[in-house]
Short mmCIF file of C-alpha atoms and ligand atoms in Angstrom, two decimals:
data_model
loop_
_atom_site.label_atom_id
_atom_site.label_comp_id
_atom_site.label_asym_id
_atom_site.label_seq_id
_atom_site.Cartn_x
_atom_site.Cartn_y
_atom_site.Cartn_z
CA MET A 13 -70.75 47.07 -213.47
CA SER A 14 -74.21 46.57 -211.40
CA PHE A 15 -75.44 43.86 -209.44
CA ASP A 16 -78.56 42.43 -208.25
CA ARG A 17 -80.15 42.51 -204.28
CA ASP A 18 -81.95 40.25 -202.56
CA SER A 19 -82.22 39.24 -199.16
CA SER A 20 -79.27 36.42 -198.60
CA LEU A 21 -76.11 37.92 -197.82
CA ARG A 22 -73.79 39.37 -200.07
CA ILE A 23 -69.84 37.71 -200.09
CA LEU A 24 -67.55 38.53 -202.13
CA VAL A 25 -64.60 35.83 -202.24
CA THR A 26 -61.04 36.81 -204.22
CA GLY A 27 -59.12 34.24 -205.42
CA ALA A 28 -63.01 32.04 -206.40
CA ALA A 29 -61.35 30.24 -208.66
CA GLY A 30 -59.20 28.80 -207.16
CA PHE A 31 -59.30 25.07 -205.53
CA ILE A 32 -60.69 26.62 -201.60
CA GLY A 33 -61.86 29.64 -203.67
CA SER A 34 -64.19 27.41 -205.26
CA HIS A 35 -65.30 24.84 -202.70
CA THR A 36 -66.06 28.28 -200.95
CA VAL A 37 -67.94 30.24 -203.37
CA ASP A 38 -69.65 26.17 -204.04
CA LEU A 39 -70.45 26.53 -200.46
CA LEU A 40 -71.61 29.49 -200.73
CA LEU A 41 -74.15 29.21 -203.19
CA ASP A 42 -75.51 25.99 -201.78
CA ILE A 43 -76.85 28.13 -198.46
CA GLY A 44 -78.41 30.77 -200.35
CA HIS A 45 -76.35 33.42 -200.36
CA ASP A 46 -75.81 35.81 -203.20
CA VAL A 47 -71.76 35.69 -204.20
CA VAL A 48 -68.69 37.41 -206.39
CA GLY A 49 -65.71 36.77 -207.43
CA ILE A 50 -62.67 38.23 -208.05
CA ASP A 51 -59.75 35.71 -209.91
CA ASP A 52 -57.12 37.35 -212.38
CA LEU A 53 -56.38 32.66 -213.51
CA SER A 54 -53.10 32.83 -213.22
CA ARG A 55 -53.95 30.06 -210.94
CA GLY A 56 -57.45 29.15 -210.62
CA HIS A 57 -59.62 27.40 -213.89
CA ARG A 58 -62.88 29.35 -214.46
CA VAL A 59 -63.67 25.84 -215.41
CA ASN A 60 -63.77 25.51 -211.41
CA VAL A 61 -66.48 28.15 -210.84
CA LYS A 62 -68.80 27.19 -214.43
CA ALA A 63 -71.26 25.04 -212.00
CA ALA A 64 -71.38 27.95 -210.17
CA ARG A 65 -71.48 30.74 -213.23
CA HIS A 66 -74.93 28.48 -213.58
CA ARG A 67 -75.80 28.73 -210.19
CA GLY A 68 -75.67 33.04 -210.09
CA PHE A 69 -71.87 33.31 -209.42
CA ARG A 70 -70.04 36.21 -211.26
CA LEU A 71 -66.94 36.15 -211.41
CA VAL A 72 -65.32 39.37 -212.21
CA ASP A 73 -61.43 37.67 -214.10
CA ASP A 74 -58.53 40.81 -213.38
CA ASP A 75 -56.64 41.14 -211.22
CA LEU A 76 -57.46 42.94 -208.14
CA LEU A 77 -53.93 44.77 -207.47
CA CYS A 78 -54.86 46.53 -210.28
CA SER A 79 -56.09 50.26 -210.29
CA GLY A 80 -59.52 50.38 -209.64
CA VAL A 81 -60.91 46.73 -210.02
CA LEU A 82 -61.35 45.80 -206.80
CA ALA A 83 -63.08 49.37 -205.76
CA ASP A 84 -65.05 49.20 -209.22
CA VAL A 85 -66.34 45.49 -207.76
CA ILE A 86 -66.91 46.53 -204.04
CA THR A 87 -68.76 49.39 -204.32
CA SER A 88 -71.51 48.31 -207.48
CA PHE A 89 -71.87 44.45 -205.31
CA GLN A 90 -71.34 46.28 -202.07
CA PRO A 91 -70.33 43.25 -200.34
CA ASP A 92 -71.92 42.36 -196.88
CA ALA A 93 -68.31 40.15 -195.99
CA VAL A 94 -65.30 39.59 -198.20
CA ILE A 95 -63.32 36.46 -197.82
CA HIS A 96 -59.85 37.13 -199.22
CA LEU A 97 -57.87 34.03 -200.86
CA ALA A 98 -56.29 34.99 -203.09
CA GLY A 99 -52.30 35.58 -203.05
CA LEU A 100 -49.15 33.31 -203.07
CA THR A 101 -49.73 30.35 -200.94
CA GLY A 102 -46.83 27.76 -201.98
CA ILE A 103 -44.00 27.59 -198.94
CA ALA A 104 -41.35 27.43 -202.31
CA GLU A 105 -42.71 29.76 -204.14
CA ALA A 106 -43.09 32.31 -201.54
CA GLU A 107 -38.82 31.36 -200.67
CA LYS A 108 -38.05 31.10 -204.19
CA TRP A 109 -39.94 34.63 -205.16
CA PRO A 110 -40.11 37.12 -202.11
CA HIS A 111 -41.01 40.81 -203.56
CA ARG A 112 -43.39 38.30 -205.33
CA ASN A 113 -44.87 37.35 -202.60
CA ARG A 114 -45.29 40.33 -200.52
CA ARG A 115 -46.70 41.32 -203.57
CA LEU A 116 -49.71 38.80 -203.54
CA ASN A 117 -49.78 38.27 -199.74
CA VAL A 118 -49.13 42.09 -197.74
CA ASP A 119 -50.21 44.31 -200.56
CA ALA A 120 -52.91 42.57 -201.78
CA THR A 121 -53.89 42.23 -198.63
CA ARG A 122 -53.66 46.24 -196.99
CA LEU A 123 -55.48 47.35 -200.67
CA VAL A 124 -58.74 44.69 -199.65
CA ALA A 125 -58.95 45.71 -196.13
CA GLU A 126 -57.98 49.45 -197.28
CA VAL A 127 -61.03 49.66 -200.39
CA ALA A 128 -63.13 47.35 -197.74
CA ALA A 129 -62.81 49.76 -195.26
CA GLY A 130 -63.48 52.76 -197.35
CA ARG A 131 -66.44 51.38 -198.32
CA GLY A 132 -67.63 50.03 -195.35
CA VAL A 133 -68.11 46.07 -195.52
CA ARG A 134 -67.63 44.72 -191.65
CA ARG A 135 -66.63 41.56 -192.28
CA ILE A 136 -63.41 40.20 -193.91
CA VAL A 137 -62.13 37.20 -193.31
CA PHE A 138 -58.24 36.48 -194.51
CA GLY A 139 -56.67 32.70 -195.85
CA SER A 140 -54.37 32.59 -193.81
CA SER A 141 -52.33 29.85 -193.15
CA ALA A 142 -50.62 27.27 -190.82
CA ALA A 143 -47.83 28.81 -191.96
CA VAL A 144 -47.07 30.99 -189.39
CA SER A 145 -46.41 30.13 -186.60
CA GLY A 146 -43.01 29.28 -185.32
CA GLU A 147 -41.61 31.02 -182.29
CA PRO A 148 -41.07 33.89 -181.90
CA GLU A 149 -41.87 34.35 -186.11
CA PRO A 150 -41.99 32.69 -188.96
CA LYS A 151 -39.70 30.78 -190.32
CA GLY A 152 -40.54 31.43 -194.38
CA GLU A 153 -41.26 34.41 -195.70
CA LEU A 154 -44.98 32.78 -196.15
CA GLY A 155 -45.48 32.48 -193.25
CA ARG A 156 -43.58 36.09 -192.42
CA ALA A 157 -46.09 37.56 -195.06
CA LYS A 158 -49.37 36.06 -194.08
CA LEU A 159 -48.64 37.17 -190.96
CA GLU A 160 -47.45 41.01 -191.45
CA SER A 161 -51.19 40.54 -193.20
CA GLU A 162 -53.02 39.87 -190.17
CA ARG A 163 -51.48 42.25 -188.51
CA ILE A 164 -52.38 44.81 -190.68
CA LEU A 165 -56.11 43.95 -190.54
CA GLU A 166 -55.50 43.79 -187.29
CA GLU A 167 -54.63 47.09 -187.63
CA PHE A 168 -58.28 47.66 -189.57
CA ALA A 169 -59.82 45.89 -187.18
CA GLY A 170 -59.11 48.11 -184.64
CA ASN A 171 -59.67 51.62 -186.44
CA ASN A 172 -62.00 50.84 -188.63
CA GLY A 173 -64.95 48.60 -186.73
CA MET A 174 -64.01 46.06 -189.56
CA ILE A 175 -64.37 42.49 -188.00
CA CYS A 176 -61.83 40.94 -189.47
CA VAL A 177 -60.68 36.97 -188.86
CA SER A 178 -58.03 35.14 -190.14
CA ALA A 179 -58.28 31.46 -190.85
CA ARG A 180 -54.83 30.22 -190.34
CA MET A 181 -55.52 26.62 -192.01
CA SER A 182 -53.42 23.71 -191.91
CA ASN A 183 -52.24 21.32 -195.22
CA VAL A 184 -56.27 21.74 -197.37
CA TYR A 185 -56.15 18.27 -199.68
CA GLY A 186 -59.31 17.43 -202.36
CA SER A 187 -60.44 17.88 -206.03
CA ARG A 188 -59.38 20.78 -207.74
CA GLN A 189 -55.98 20.95 -206.32
CA ASP A 190 -54.00 21.14 -209.34
CA PRO A 191 -50.96 18.03 -208.45
CA GLU A 192 -48.87 20.00 -211.04
CA ALA A 193 -48.87 23.53 -209.29
CA PRO A 194 -46.34 24.61 -206.87
CA GLN A 195 -48.96 24.82 -204.12
CA ALA A 196 -50.27 21.18 -204.66
CA GLY A 197 -49.83 19.39 -201.88
CA VAL A 198 -48.28 16.20 -200.30
CA VAL A 199 -51.46 14.46 -200.41
CA THR A 200 -52.90 15.42 -203.59
CA ILE A 201 -49.39 14.54 -205.56
CA PHE A 202 -49.24 11.30 -203.86
CA ALA A 203 -52.52 10.66 -204.62
CA ASP A 204 -51.89 11.86 -208.75
CA ARG A 205 -48.80 9.70 -209.31
CA CYS A 206 -49.77 6.56 -207.89
CA LYS A 207 -53.38 6.98 -209.76
CA ARG A 208 -50.64 6.74 -212.51
CA ARG A 209 -48.88 4.42 -211.62
CA LEU A 210 -45.91 6.17 -210.38
CA PRO A 211 -43.40 5.62 -207.28
CA ILE A 212 -44.09 8.86 -204.64
CA THR A 213 -41.08 10.69 -203.40
CA ILE A 214 -40.89 10.16 -199.43
CA PHE A 215 -39.05 13.49 -198.36
CA GLY A 216 -36.81 12.96 -194.99
CA ASP A 217 -37.29 9.71 -193.06
CA GLY A 218 -41.18 10.47 -193.31
CA THR A 219 -41.54 10.79 -189.33
CA GLN A 220 -42.68 14.61 -189.85
CA THR A 221 -46.47 14.91 -189.16
CA ARG A 222 -49.41 17.05 -190.09
CA ASP A 223 -52.30 18.74 -190.08
CA PHE A 224 -55.04 17.17 -192.59
CA LEU A 225 -58.23 19.33 -193.88
CA ALA A 226 -60.17 17.91 -196.52
CA VAL A 227 -61.09 21.05 -198.94
CA GLN A 228 -64.92 20.62 -198.37
CA ASP A 229 -63.95 21.40 -194.60
CA ALA A 230 -61.93 24.25 -195.19
CA ALA A 231 -65.02 26.15 -197.46
CA ARG A 232 -66.96 25.93 -193.95
CA GLY A 233 -64.99 27.34 -191.90
CA LEU A 234 -64.30 30.21 -193.70
CA MET A 235 -68.04 30.53 -194.36
CA LEU A 236 -68.96 30.22 -190.83
CA ALA A 237 -67.03 33.09 -190.38
CA ALA A 238 -67.61 35.04 -192.68
CA THR A 239 -71.52 34.63 -192.52
CA ARG A 240 -72.12 34.10 -188.02
CA PRO A 241 -71.86 37.77 -186.72
CA GLU A 242 -71.09 36.91 -183.16
CA VAL A 243 -67.72 35.91 -184.45
CA PRO A 244 -65.27 38.01 -183.23
CA SER A 245 -62.48 39.50 -185.10
CA GLY A 246 -58.53 37.87 -184.44
CA ALA A 247 -56.79 34.96 -185.15
CA LEU A 248 -57.77 31.01 -185.24
CA ASP A 249 -56.43 27.95 -186.53
CA LEU A 250 -59.52 25.88 -189.52
CA CYS A 251 -57.88 23.15 -189.35
CA SER A 252 -58.60 18.82 -188.15
CA GLY A 253 -57.18 18.07 -185.00
CA THR A 254 -56.01 15.08 -186.48
CA THR A 255 -52.21 14.76 -187.24
CA HIS A 256 -51.01 12.07 -189.61
CA THR A 257 -47.49 11.98 -190.36
CA VAL A 258 -46.57 11.50 -194.34
CA LEU A 259 -46.02 7.66 -193.70
CA GLU A 260 -48.65 6.99 -192.84
CA VAL A 261 -50.31 9.86 -195.70
CA SER A 262 -47.58 7.22 -198.23
CA LYS A 263 -49.25 3.74 -196.57
CA LEU A 264 -53.12 5.50 -196.79
CA VAL A 265 -53.00 6.54 -200.51
CA ARG A 266 -50.94 3.55 -201.93
CA SER A 267 -53.30 1.22 -199.75
CA HIS A 268 -56.04 1.85 -202.61
CA PHE A 269 -53.07 1.01 -205.65
CA PRO A 270 -51.32 -2.80 -204.32
CA LYS A 271 -49.59 -3.30 -207.09
CA GLY A 272 -47.95 0.49 -207.19
CA PRO A 273 -45.22 0.74 -207.11
CA LYS A 274 -42.54 1.37 -203.54
CA PRO A 275 -42.17 4.89 -202.60
CA VAL A 276 -38.65 6.56 -203.25
CA PHE A 277 -36.94 8.26 -200.04
CA ALA A 278 -34.93 11.88 -200.76
CA PRO A 279 -33.47 14.68 -198.63
CA ALA A 280 -35.43 16.16 -196.61
CA ARG A 281 -37.10 19.64 -197.95
CA PRO A 282 -34.68 22.76 -196.96
CA ALA A 283 -36.58 24.08 -193.54
CA ASP A 284 -38.56 21.42 -193.31
CA ILE A 285 -41.53 21.99 -190.85
CA THR A 286 -40.65 18.74 -188.10
CA HIS A 287 -44.39 18.87 -186.68
CA SER A 288 -47.39 20.06 -186.85
CA THR A 289 -48.76 23.02 -184.57
CA VAL A 290 -52.58 23.33 -184.86
CA ASP A 291 -55.23 24.34 -182.55
CA PRO A 292 -58.88 23.30 -183.45
CA SER A 293 -60.19 24.17 -179.79
CA ARG A 294 -60.36 28.20 -181.08
CA ALA A 295 -62.39 27.76 -184.08
CA LEU A 296 -64.38 25.62 -182.25
CA GLU A 297 -65.10 27.92 -179.67
CA GLN A 298 -65.97 31.13 -182.41
CA LEU A 299 -66.87 29.16 -184.86
CA GLY A 300 -68.66 26.10 -183.68
CA PHE A 301 -66.19 24.18 -186.27
CA SER A 302 -65.10 20.94 -186.52
CA ALA A 303 -63.67 18.69 -189.81
CA SER A 304 -66.23 16.52 -190.58
CA ILE A 305 -64.03 14.41 -192.35
CA SER A 306 -61.76 11.82 -191.69
CA LEU A 307 -57.89 11.57 -194.31
CA GLU A 308 -59.72 8.02 -195.21
CA GLU A 309 -63.38 9.51 -196.09
CA GLY A 310 -61.46 12.33 -198.05
CA LEU A 311 -58.77 10.07 -199.85
CA ARG A 312 -61.38 7.75 -201.18
CA GLY A 313 -63.56 11.04 -202.71
CA LEU A 314 -59.99 12.21 -203.76
CA ILE A 315 -59.09 8.83 -205.46
CA ASP A 316 -62.87 7.23 -206.63
CA PRO A 317 -63.57 7.55 -210.10
CA GLY A 318 -67.31 8.03 -209.28
CA VAL A 319 -66.82 10.93 -206.93
CA GLY A 320 -64.60 13.32 -209.00
CA ALA A 321 -61.04 13.91 -210.98
CA LEU A 322 -58.56 14.87 -209.54
CA ARG A 323 -57.47 18.17 -211.13
CA ARG A 324 -60.15 19.82 -212.11
CA ALA A 325 -63.64 17.80 -210.15
CA ALA A 326 -67.56 18.68 -211.46
C1 UD1 B 2 -47.92 23.14 -196.56
C2 UD1 B 2 -48.62 23.73 -198.19
C3 UD1 B 2 -48.99 25.69 -197.42
C4 UD1 B 2 -49.57 25.85 -196.23
C5 UD1 B 2 -48.66 24.74 -195.91
C6 UD1 B 2 -50.05 25.18 -193.55
C7 UD1 B 2 -47.39 23.96 -200.36
C8 UD1 B 2 -46.75 23.63 -200.89
N1 UD1 B 2 -48.66 23.65 -199.17
O1 UD1 B 2 -46.58 23.44 -196.98
O2 UD1 B 2 -49.25 26.31 -198.95
O3 UD1 B 2 -49.61 27.15 -196.36
O4 UD1 B 2 -48.36 23.69 -195.67
O5 UD1 B 2 -48.36 24.81 -193.20
O6 UD1 B 2 -46.72 24.67 -199.19
N2 UD1 B 2 -43.43 15.46 -198.84
C9 UD1 B 2 -43.41 14.56 -199.17
N3 UD1 B 2 -42.95 14.30 -200.38
C10 UD1 B 2 -43.86 14.78 -201.16
C11 UD1 B 2 -44.29 16.37 -200.96
C12 UD1 B 2 -44.32 16.52 -199.41
O7 UD1 B 2 -43.18 13.60 -198.58
O8 UD1 B 2 -44.39 14.91 -202.91
C13 UD1 B 2 -43.78 16.29 -197.46
C14 UD1 B 2 -43.06 17.30 -197.10
O9 UD1 B 2 -41.69 17.46 -197.40
C15 UD1 B 2 -43.39 17.53 -196.17
C16 UD1 B 2 -45.10 17.08 -196.27
O10 UD1 B 2 -44.62 16.28 -197.15
O11 UD1 B 2 -42.97 17.36 -194.90
C17 UD1 B 2 -45.94 18.22 -196.46
O12 UD1 B 2 -45.54 18.90 -197.81
P1 UD1 B 2 -46.55 19.60 -197.88
O13 UD1 B 2 -47.09 19.14 -198.35
O14 UD1 B 2 -45.52 20.31 -199.38
O15 UD1 B 2 -46.69 20.98 -196.89
P2 UD1 B 2 -46.19 21.77 -196.74
O16 UD1 B 2 -45.06 22.06 -196.36
O17 UD1 B 2 -46.71 21.56 -194.44
#
């Protein structure tokens, strides 16, 4: 495998054909970077990066945990930075398949760190999750695996002089998030169901809060962390800094479908977090990042058929 060289930064994105990965690839290409992706297409979709491939993006459709795949790509491409987004992202899935969760999250992150450090990569940006929050430790399997991954990266940063940034993303929503996928978030699910004139289900009383981040903002935060040389190692929250209750989300989505059916209430999900506790200050200070798309705006973009299909946008 060989890659062309040019003067822009070379960035490797794992999970590149996924929801957040593909938006990140698009943004990096817009800015003029040279981008290669790895995705085994178990969750990602080739169509998400179809337009990117016409703009010079190259996709290696293989499992990064398979022997030699990552080493080959890194040796040939020699990325300046790796944005590591491949992994299992659904909270419920991680509870159901704890071994798979550890393999796809912890083992994969360790491999990315080892291979990148061994081949002189200077920077890793890791797609962590707000699910790591919890005192003294995260409650669920996903949060624990993400936190362990962060610690592995910290260790590598300490021992190898790499910069490792863990971007703990809040509830990301937007086009290309598959509403049927186990990791689909409430905004995408509500929008999809309302579009199909189906009732939405509110788990619990709907007063639980979340910080919702538009996927374009998430991609921008990841891009900044990967491309700004002054950004130091450590964890930061990539979030909007604004919280909404699930009832508010329901009201907002349903305002676009005034004749739609009323929501249905169901018992709260076991171990559902009541309130989001993310903090935008570190991302502002270190990346100069603040979210630019409100939930109202993001929803309009998601629902308006002129802007993009829910499942797979152009
Ligand atoms: C989400 C992510 C997770 C991420 C984490 C970061 C999932 C599916 N999504 O979990 O990957 O790491 O944020 O903090 O794991 N709800 C309803 N009706 C629905 C769907 C959801 O009422 O049809 C409620 C849920 O009970 C919850 C809230 O909406 O209270 C948000 O749910 P969800 O979008 O699944 O996100 P998180 O559980 O916060």
